[in-house]
PDB file of C-alpha atoms in Angstrom:
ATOM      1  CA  UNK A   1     -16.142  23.517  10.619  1.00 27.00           C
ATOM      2  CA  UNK A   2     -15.743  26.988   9.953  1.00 28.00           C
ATOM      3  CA  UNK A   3     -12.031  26.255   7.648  1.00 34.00           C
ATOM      4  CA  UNK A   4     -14.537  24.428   5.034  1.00 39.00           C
ATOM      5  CA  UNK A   5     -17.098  26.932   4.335  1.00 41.00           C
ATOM      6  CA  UNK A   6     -14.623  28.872   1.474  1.00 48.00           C
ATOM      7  CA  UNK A   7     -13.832  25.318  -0.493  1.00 60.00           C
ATOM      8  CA  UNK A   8     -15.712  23.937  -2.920  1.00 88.00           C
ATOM      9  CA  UNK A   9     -16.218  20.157  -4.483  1.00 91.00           C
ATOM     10  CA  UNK A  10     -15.796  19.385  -8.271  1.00 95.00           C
ATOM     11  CA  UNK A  11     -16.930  15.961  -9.393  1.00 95.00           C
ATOM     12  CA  UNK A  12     -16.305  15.037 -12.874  1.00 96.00           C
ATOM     13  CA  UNK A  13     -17.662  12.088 -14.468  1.00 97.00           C
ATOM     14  CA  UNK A  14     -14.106  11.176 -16.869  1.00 97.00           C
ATOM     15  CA  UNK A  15     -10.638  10.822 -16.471  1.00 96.00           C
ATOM     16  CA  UNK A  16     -10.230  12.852 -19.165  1.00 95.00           C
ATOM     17  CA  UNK A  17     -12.033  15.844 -17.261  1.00 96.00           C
ATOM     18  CA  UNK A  18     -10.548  15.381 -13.765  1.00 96.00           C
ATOM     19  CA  UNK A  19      -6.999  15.534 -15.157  1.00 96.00           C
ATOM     20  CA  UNK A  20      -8.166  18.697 -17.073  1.00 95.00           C
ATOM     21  CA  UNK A  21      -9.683  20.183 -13.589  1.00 95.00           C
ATOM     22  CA  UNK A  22      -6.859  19.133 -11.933  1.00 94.00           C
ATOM     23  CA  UNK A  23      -3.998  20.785 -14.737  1.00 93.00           C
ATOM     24  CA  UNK A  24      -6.296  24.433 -14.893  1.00 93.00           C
ATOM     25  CA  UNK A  25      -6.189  24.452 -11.087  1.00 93.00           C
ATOM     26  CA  UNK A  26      -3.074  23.904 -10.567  1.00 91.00           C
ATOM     27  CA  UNK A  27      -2.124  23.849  -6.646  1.00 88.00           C
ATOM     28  CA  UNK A  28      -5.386  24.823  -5.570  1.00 91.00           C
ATOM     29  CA  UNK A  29      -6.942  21.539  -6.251  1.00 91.00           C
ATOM     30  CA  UNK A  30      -6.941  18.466  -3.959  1.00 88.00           C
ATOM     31  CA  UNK A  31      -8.219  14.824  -5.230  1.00 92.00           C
ATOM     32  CA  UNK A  32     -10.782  13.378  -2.952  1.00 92.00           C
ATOM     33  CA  UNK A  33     -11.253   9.916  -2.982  1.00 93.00           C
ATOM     34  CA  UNK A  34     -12.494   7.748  -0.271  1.00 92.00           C
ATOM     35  CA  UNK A  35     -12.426  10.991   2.218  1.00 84.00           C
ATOM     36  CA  UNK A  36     -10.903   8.889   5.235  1.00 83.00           C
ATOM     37  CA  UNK A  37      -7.895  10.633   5.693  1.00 72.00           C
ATOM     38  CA  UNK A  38      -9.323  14.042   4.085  1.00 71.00           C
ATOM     39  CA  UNK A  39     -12.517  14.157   6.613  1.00 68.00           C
ATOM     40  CA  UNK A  40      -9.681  14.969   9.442  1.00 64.00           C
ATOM     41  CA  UNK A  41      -8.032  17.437   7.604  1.00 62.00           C
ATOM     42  CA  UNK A  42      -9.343  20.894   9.836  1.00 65.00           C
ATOM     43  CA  UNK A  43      -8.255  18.764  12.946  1.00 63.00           C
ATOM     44  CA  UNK A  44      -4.285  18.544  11.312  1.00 62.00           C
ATOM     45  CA  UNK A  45      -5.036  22.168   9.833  1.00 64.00           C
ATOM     46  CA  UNK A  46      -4.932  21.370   6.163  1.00 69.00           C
ATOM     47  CA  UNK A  47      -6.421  21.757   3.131  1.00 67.00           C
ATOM     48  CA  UNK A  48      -8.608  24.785   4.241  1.00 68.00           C
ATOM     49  CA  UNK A  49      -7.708  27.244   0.894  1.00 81.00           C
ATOM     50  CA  UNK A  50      -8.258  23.764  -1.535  1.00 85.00           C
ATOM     51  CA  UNK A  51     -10.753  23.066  -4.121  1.00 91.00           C
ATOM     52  CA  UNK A  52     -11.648  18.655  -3.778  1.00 90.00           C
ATOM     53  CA  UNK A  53     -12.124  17.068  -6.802  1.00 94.00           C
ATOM     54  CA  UNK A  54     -13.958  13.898  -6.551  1.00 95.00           C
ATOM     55  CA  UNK A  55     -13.534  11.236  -8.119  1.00 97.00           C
ATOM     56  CA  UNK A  56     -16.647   9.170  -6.977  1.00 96.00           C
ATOM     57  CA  UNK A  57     -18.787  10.003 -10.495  1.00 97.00           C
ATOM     58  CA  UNK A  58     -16.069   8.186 -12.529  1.00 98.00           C
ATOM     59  CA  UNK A  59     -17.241   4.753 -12.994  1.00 97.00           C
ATOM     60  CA  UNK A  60     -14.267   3.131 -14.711  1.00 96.00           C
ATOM     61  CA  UNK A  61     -12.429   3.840 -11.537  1.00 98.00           C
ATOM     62  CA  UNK A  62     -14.067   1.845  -8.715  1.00 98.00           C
ATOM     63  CA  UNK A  63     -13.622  -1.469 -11.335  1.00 98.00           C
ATOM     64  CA  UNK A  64     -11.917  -5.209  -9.917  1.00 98.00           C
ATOM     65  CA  UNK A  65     -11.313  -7.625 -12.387  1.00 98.00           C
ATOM     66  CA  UNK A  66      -9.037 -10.696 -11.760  1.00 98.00           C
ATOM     67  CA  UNK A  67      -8.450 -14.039 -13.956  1.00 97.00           C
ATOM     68  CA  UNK A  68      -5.799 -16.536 -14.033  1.00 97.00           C
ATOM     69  CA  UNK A  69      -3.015 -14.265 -15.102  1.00 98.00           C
ATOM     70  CA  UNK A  70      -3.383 -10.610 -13.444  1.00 98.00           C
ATOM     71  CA  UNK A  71      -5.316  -8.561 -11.458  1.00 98.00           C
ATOM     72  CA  UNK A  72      -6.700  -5.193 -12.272  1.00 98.00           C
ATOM     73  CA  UNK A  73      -7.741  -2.496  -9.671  1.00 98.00           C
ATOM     74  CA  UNK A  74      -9.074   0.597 -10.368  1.00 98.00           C
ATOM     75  CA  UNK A  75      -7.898   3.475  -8.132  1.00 98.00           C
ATOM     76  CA  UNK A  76     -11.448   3.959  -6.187  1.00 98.00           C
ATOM     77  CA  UNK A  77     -12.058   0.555  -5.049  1.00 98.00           C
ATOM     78  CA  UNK A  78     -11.999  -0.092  -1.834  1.00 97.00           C
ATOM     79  CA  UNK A  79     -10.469  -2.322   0.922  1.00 97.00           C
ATOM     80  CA  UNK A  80     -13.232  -4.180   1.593  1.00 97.00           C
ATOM     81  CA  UNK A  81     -14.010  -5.141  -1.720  1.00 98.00           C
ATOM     82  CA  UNK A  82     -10.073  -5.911  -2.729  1.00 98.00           C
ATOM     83  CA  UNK A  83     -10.168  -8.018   0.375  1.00 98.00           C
ATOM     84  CA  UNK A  84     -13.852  -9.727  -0.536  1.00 97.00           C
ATOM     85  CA  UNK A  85     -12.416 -10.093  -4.673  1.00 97.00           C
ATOM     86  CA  UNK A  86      -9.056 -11.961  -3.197  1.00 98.00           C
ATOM     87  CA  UNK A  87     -10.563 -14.320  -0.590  1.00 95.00           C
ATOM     88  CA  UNK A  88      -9.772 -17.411  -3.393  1.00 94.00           C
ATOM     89  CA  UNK A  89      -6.131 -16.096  -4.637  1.00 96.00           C
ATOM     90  CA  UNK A  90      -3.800 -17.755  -2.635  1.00 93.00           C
ATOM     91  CA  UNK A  91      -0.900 -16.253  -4.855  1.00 96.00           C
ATOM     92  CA  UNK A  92      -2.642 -12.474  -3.864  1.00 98.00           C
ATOM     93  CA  UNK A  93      -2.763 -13.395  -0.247  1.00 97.00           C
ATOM     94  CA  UNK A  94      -0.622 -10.589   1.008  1.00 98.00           C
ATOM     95  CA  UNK A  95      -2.697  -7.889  -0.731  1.00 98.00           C
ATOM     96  CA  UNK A  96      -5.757  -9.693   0.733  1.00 98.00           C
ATOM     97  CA  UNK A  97      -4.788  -9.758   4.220  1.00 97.00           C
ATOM     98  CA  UNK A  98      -3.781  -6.445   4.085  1.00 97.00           C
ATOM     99  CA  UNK A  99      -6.880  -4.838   2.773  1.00 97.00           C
ATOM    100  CA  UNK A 100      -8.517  -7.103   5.349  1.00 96.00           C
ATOM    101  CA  UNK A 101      -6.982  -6.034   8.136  1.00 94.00           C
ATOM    102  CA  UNK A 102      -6.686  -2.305   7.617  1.00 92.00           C
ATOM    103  CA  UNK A 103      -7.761   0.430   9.996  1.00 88.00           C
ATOM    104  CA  UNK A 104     -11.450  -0.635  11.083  1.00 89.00           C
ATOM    105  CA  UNK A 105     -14.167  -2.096   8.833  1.00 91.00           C
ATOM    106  CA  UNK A 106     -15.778   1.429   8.664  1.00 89.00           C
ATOM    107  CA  UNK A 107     -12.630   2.784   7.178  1.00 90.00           C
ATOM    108  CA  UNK A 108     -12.307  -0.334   5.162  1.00 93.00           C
ATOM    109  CA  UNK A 109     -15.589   0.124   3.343  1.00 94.00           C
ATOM    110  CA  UNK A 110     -14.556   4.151   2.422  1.00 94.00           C
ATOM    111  CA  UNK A 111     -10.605   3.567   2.320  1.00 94.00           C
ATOM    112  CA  UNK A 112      -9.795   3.736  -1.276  1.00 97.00           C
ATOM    113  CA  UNK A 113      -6.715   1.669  -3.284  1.00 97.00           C
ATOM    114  CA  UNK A 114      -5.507   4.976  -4.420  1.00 97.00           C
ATOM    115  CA  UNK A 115      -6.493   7.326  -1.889  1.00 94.00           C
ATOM    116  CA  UNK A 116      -3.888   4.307   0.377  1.00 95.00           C
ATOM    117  CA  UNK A 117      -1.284   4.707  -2.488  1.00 97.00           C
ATOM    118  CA  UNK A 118      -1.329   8.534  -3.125  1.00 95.00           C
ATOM    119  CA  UNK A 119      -1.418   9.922   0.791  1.00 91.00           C
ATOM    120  CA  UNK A 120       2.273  10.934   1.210  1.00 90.00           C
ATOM    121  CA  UNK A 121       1.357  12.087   5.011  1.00 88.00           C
ATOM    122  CA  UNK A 122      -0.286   8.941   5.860  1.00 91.00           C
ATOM    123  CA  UNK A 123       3.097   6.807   7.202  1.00 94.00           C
ATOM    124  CA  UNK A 124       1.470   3.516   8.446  1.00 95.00           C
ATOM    125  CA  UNK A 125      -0.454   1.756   4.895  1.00 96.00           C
ATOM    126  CA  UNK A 126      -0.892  -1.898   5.169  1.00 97.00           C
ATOM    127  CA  UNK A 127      -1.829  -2.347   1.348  1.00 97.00           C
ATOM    128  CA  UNK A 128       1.101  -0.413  -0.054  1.00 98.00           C
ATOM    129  CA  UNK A 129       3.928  -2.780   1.222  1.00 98.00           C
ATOM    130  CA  UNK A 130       1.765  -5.699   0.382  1.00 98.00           C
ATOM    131  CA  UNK A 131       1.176  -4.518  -3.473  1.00 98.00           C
ATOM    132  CA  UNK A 132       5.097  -3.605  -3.547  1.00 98.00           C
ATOM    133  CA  UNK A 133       6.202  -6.974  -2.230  1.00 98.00           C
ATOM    134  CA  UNK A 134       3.845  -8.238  -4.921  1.00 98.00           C
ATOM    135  CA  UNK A 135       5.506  -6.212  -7.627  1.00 98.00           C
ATOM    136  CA  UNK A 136       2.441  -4.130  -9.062  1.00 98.00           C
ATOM    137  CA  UNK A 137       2.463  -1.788 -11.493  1.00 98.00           C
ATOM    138  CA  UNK A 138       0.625   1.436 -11.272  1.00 98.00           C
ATOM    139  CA  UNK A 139      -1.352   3.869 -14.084  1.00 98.00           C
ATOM    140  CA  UNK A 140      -1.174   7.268 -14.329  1.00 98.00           C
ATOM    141  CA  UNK A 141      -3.099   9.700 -16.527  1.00 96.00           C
ATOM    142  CA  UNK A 142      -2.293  13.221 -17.026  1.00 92.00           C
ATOM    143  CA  UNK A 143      -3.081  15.723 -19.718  1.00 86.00           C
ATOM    144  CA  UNK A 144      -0.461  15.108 -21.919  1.00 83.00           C
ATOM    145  CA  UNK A 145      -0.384  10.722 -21.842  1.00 88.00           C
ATOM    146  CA  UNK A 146      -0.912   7.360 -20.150  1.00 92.00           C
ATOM    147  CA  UNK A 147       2.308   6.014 -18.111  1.00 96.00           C
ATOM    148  CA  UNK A 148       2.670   2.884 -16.112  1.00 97.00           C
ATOM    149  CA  UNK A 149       5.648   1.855 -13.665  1.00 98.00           C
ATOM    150  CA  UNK A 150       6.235  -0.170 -10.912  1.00 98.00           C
ATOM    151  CA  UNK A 151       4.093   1.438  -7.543  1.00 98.00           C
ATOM    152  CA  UNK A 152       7.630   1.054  -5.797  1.00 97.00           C
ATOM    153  CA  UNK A 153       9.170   3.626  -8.304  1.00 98.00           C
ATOM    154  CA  UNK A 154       5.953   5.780  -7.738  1.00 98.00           C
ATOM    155  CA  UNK A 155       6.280   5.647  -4.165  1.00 97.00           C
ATOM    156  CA  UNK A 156       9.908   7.134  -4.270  1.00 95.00           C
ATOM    157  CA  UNK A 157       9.039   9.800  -6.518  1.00 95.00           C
ATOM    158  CA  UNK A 158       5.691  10.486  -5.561  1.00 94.00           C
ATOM    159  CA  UNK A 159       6.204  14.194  -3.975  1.00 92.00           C
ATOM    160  CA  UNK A 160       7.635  14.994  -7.512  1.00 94.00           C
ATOM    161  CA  UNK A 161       4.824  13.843  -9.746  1.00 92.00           C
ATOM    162  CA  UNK A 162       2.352  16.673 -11.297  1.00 90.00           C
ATOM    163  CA  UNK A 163      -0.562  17.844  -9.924  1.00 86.00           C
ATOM    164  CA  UNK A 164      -2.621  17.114 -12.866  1.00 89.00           C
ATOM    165  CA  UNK A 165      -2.031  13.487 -12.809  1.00 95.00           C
ATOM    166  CA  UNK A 166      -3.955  11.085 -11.779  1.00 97.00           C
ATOM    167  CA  UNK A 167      -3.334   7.437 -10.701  1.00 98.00           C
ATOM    168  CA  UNK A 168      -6.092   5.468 -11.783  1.00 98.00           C
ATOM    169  CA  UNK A 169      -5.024   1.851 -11.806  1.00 98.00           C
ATOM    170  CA  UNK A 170      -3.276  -0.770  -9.927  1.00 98.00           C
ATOM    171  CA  UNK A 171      -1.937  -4.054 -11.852  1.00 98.00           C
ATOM    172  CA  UNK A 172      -0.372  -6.896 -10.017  1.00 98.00           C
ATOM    173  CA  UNK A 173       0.768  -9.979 -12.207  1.00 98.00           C
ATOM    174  CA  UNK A 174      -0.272 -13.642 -10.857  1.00 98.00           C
ATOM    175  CA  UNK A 175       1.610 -16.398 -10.760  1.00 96.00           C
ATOM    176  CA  UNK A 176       2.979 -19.539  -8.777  1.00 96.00           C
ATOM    177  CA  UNK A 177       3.478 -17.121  -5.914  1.00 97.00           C
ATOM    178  CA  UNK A 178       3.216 -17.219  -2.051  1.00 97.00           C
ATOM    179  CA  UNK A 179       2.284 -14.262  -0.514  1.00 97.00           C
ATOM    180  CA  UNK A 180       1.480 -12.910   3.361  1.00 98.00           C
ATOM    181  CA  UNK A 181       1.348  -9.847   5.364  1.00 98.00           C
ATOM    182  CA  UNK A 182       2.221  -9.498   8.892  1.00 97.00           C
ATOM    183  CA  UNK A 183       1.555  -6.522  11.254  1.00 96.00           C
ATOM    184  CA  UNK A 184       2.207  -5.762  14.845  1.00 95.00           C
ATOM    185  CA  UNK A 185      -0.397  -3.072  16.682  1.00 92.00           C
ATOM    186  CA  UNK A 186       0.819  -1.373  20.136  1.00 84.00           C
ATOM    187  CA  UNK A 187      -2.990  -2.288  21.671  1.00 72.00           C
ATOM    188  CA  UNK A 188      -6.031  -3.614  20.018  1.00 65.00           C
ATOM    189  CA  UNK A 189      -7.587  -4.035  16.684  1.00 54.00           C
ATOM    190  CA  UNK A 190      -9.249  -1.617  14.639  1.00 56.00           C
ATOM    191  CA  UNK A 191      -5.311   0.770  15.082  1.00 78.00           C
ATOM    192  CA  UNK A 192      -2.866   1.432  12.325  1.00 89.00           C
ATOM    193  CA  UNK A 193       0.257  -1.054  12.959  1.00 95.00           C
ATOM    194  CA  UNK A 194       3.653   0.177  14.085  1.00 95.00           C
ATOM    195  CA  UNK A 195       4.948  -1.827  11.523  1.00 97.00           C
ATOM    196  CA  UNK A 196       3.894  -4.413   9.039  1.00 98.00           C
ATOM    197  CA  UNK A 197       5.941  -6.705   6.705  1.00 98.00           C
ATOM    198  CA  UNK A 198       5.107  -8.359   3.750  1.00 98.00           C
ATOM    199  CA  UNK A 199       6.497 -11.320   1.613  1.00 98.00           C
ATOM    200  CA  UNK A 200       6.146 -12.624  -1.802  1.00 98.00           C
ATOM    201  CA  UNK A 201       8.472 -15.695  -2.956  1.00 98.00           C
ATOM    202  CA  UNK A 202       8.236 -18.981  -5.252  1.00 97.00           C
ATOM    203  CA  UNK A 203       9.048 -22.389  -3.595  1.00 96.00           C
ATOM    204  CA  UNK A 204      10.845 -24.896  -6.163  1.00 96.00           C
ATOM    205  CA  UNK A 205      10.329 -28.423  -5.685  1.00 95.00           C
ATOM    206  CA  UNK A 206      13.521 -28.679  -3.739  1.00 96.00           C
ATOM    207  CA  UNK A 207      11.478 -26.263  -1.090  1.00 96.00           C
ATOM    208  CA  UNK A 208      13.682 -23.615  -1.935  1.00 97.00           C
ATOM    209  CA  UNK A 209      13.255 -20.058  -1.712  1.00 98.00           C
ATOM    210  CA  UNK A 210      13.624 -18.035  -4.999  1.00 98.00           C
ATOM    211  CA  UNK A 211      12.576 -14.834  -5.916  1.00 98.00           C
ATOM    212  CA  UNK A 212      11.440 -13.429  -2.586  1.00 98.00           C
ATOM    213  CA  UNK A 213      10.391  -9.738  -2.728  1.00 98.00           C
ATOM    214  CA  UNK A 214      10.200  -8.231   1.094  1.00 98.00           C
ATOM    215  CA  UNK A 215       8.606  -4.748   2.046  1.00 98.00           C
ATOM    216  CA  UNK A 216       8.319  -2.959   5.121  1.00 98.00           C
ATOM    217  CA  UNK A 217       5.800  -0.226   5.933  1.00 98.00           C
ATOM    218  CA  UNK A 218       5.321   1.599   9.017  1.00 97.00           C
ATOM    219  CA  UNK A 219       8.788   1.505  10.072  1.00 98.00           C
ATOM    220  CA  UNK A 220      10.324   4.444   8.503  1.00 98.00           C
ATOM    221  CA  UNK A 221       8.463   7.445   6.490  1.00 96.00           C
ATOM    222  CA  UNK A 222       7.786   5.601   3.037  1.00 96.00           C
ATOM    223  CA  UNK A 223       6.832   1.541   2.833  1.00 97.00           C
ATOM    224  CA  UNK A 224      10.533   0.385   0.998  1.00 97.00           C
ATOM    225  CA  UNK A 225      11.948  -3.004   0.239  1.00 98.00           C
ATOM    226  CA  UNK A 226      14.004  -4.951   2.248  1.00 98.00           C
ATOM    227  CA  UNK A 227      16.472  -6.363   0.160  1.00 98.00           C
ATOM    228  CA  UNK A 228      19.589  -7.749   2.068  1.00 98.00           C
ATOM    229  CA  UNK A 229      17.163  -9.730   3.501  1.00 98.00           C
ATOM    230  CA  UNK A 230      15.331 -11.007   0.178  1.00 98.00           C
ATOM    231  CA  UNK A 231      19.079 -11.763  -0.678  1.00 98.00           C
ATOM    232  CA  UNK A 232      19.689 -13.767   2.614  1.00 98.00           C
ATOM    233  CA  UNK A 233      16.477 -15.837   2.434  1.00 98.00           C
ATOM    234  CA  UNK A 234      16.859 -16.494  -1.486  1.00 98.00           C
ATOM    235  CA  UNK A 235      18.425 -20.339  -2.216  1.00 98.00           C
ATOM    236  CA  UNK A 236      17.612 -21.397   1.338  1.00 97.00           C
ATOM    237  CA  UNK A 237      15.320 -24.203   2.284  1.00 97.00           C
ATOM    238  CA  UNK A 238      11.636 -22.952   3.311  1.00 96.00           C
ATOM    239  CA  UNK A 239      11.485 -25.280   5.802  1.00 93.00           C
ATOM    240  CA  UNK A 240      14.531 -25.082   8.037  1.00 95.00           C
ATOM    241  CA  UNK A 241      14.983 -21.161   7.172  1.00 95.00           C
ATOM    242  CA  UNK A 242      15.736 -18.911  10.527  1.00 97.00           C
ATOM    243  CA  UNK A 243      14.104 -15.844   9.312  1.00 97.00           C
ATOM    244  CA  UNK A 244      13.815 -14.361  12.688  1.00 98.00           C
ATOM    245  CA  UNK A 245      17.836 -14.682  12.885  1.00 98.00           C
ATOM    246  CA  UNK A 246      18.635 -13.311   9.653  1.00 98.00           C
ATOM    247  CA  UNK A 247      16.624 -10.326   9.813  1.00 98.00           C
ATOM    248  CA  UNK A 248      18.158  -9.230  12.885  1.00 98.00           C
ATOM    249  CA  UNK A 249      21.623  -9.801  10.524  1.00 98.00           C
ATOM    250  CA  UNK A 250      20.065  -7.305   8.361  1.00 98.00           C
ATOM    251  CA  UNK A 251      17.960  -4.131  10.058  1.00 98.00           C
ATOM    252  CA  UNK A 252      20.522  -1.434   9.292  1.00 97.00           C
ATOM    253  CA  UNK A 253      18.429  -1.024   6.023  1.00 96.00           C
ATOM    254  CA  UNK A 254      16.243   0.884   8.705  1.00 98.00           C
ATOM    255  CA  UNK A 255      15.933   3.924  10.397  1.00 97.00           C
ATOM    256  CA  UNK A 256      13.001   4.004  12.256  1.00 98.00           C
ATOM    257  CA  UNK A 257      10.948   6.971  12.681  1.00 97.00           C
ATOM    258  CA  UNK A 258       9.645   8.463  15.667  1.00 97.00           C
ATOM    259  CA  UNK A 259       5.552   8.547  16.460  1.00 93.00           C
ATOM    260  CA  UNK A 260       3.367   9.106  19.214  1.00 89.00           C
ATOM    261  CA  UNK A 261       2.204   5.163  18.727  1.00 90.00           C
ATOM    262  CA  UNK A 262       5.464   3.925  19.166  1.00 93.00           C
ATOM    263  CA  UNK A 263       9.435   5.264  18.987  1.00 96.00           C
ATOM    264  CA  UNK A 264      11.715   4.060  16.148  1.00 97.00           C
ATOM    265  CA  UNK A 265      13.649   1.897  18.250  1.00 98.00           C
ATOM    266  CA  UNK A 266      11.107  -0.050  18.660  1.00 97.00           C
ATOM    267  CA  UNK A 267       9.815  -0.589  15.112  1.00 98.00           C
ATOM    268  CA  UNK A 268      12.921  -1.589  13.984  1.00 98.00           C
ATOM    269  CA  UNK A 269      13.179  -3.967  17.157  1.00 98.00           C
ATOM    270  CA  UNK A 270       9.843  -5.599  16.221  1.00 98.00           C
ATOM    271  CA  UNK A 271      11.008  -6.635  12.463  1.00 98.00           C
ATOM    272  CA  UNK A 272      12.586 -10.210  13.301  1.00 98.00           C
ATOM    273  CA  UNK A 273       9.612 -11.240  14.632  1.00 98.00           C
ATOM    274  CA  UNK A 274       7.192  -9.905  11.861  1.00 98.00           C
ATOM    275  CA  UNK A 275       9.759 -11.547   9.092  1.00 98.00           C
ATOM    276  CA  UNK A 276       9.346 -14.832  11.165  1.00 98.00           C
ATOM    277  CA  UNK A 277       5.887 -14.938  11.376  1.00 97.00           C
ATOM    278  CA  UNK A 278       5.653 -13.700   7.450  1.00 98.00           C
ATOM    279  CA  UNK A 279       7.734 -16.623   6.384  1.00 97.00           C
ATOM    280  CA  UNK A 280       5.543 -19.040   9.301  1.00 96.00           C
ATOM    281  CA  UNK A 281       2.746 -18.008   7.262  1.00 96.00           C
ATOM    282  CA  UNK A 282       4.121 -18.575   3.975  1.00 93.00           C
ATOM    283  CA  UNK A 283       4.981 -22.285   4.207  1.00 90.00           C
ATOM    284  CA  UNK A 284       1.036 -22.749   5.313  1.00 87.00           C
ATOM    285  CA  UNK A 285      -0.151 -21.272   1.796  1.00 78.00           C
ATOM    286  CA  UNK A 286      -0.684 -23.940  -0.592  1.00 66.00           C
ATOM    287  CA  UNK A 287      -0.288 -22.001  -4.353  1.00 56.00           C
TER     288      UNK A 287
END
């Protein structure tokens, strides 16, 4: 405990003040959030010369709101309460099962939406895929304006962003929409998966496939989308589609990275079988 006794904790109560902390610091400030991957940092050697700045005292940021048409999530809210909010979206059920599923239910109840989206070191999120394959659209507030673009733009070009901006809200369009997310775990609940897969498509009244959007977390270093398969599934019949088949057609979009849960190899080898299960799901889900 000894690495923590130099830093110190900042918690303003506005955007408008964190992004201000966070520009007159410069690298020497580090956004807390939930705290579940931050709370391990002396173990992993990190973050002992940093200055947190919480963002628990800003209100606007821990708001769901969800109608007909779009969903709204501000960057502190939780898994558990995403996953509580989403239980009657069919359309959203990727992003619910996801949040549901996460980690453990203690680390669901502190795990942030942001904190999930931001952590470049953390390699295994279940929520990020599941938002990309859903096509959401992320905030970001700095010192200078408001942006918004899509969170599978942010996620390539995270490591680039400035330090004094802050992401403070997720939007995810609704629609006539199926959606799941599938994950595969080396041993028991309550672990982060070795890879997950999630799907988002529209079924015409033929029983066709259009649209589909397909992302992959776990599997290499950043969640990504898998789009020679999205292009193999689109046009074909839900029904009497062989996903398992035509993934395996299509994994050279992978690399597979190398962990002490489970060797690249075998992520990658895993993928048929989550993209079967995905779409398996998917014809179940009444929009």
């Amino acid at each position: 405990m000894t690495v923590l006794r130099q830093q110190r904790l900042i918690s303003p109560s506005s955007i408008t003040d964190a992004t201000k902390v966070l520009g007159d610091l410069g690298e020497e400030a580090q956004v807390l959030a939930g705290g579940t991957w931050i709370m391990r940092a002396p173990i992993r050697g990190e973050y002992s010369d940093k200055v947190f700045v919480s963002l628990a005292n800003i209100v606007s940021l821990h708001s769901i709101e969800i109608d007909t048409k779009q969903l709204n999530v501000g960057a502190m809210a939780t898994h558990h309460q995403l996953a509580e909010m989403l239980k009657d979206a069919p359309d959203l059920h990727a992003v619910q099962k996801a949040a549901e599923k996460s980690a453990n239910p203690s680390v669901r109840r502190m795990a942030t939406v942001g904190g999930n989206i931001c952590s470049m070191d953390f390699l295994a999120p279940d929520l990020v895929p599941a938002l990309i394959a859903c096509d959401a659209v992320v905030f970001l507030q700095s010192n200078y304006d408001e942006i918004e673009m899509p969170l599978e733009h942010y996620i390539e070009t995270r490591a680039d962003r400035p330090g004094s901006e802050l992401l403070t809200k997720v939007n995810v369009k609704r629609g006539s929409f199926r959606s799941s997310h599938t994950r595969i775990l080396m041993r028991q609940a309550g672990e982060y998966p070795v890879a997950n897969l999630s799907l988002r498509c529209e079924i015409d009244s033929t029983d066709s496939i259009l649209n589909a959007r397909i992302a992959v977390g776990a599997v290499d270093r950043v969640p990504k989308r898998w789009k020679s398969l999205e292009d193999a599934v689109n046009g074909r019949n839900l029904s009497k589609i062989n996903a398992s088949e035509l993934a395996k057609q299509n994994l050279n979009e992978f690399t597979g990275r190398d962990g002490a849960d489970a060797p690249g190899w075998y992520r990658i080898r895993v993928l048929p079988r989550l993209a079967s299960d995905a779409f398996a799901a998917t014809s179940q889900i009444v929009s």
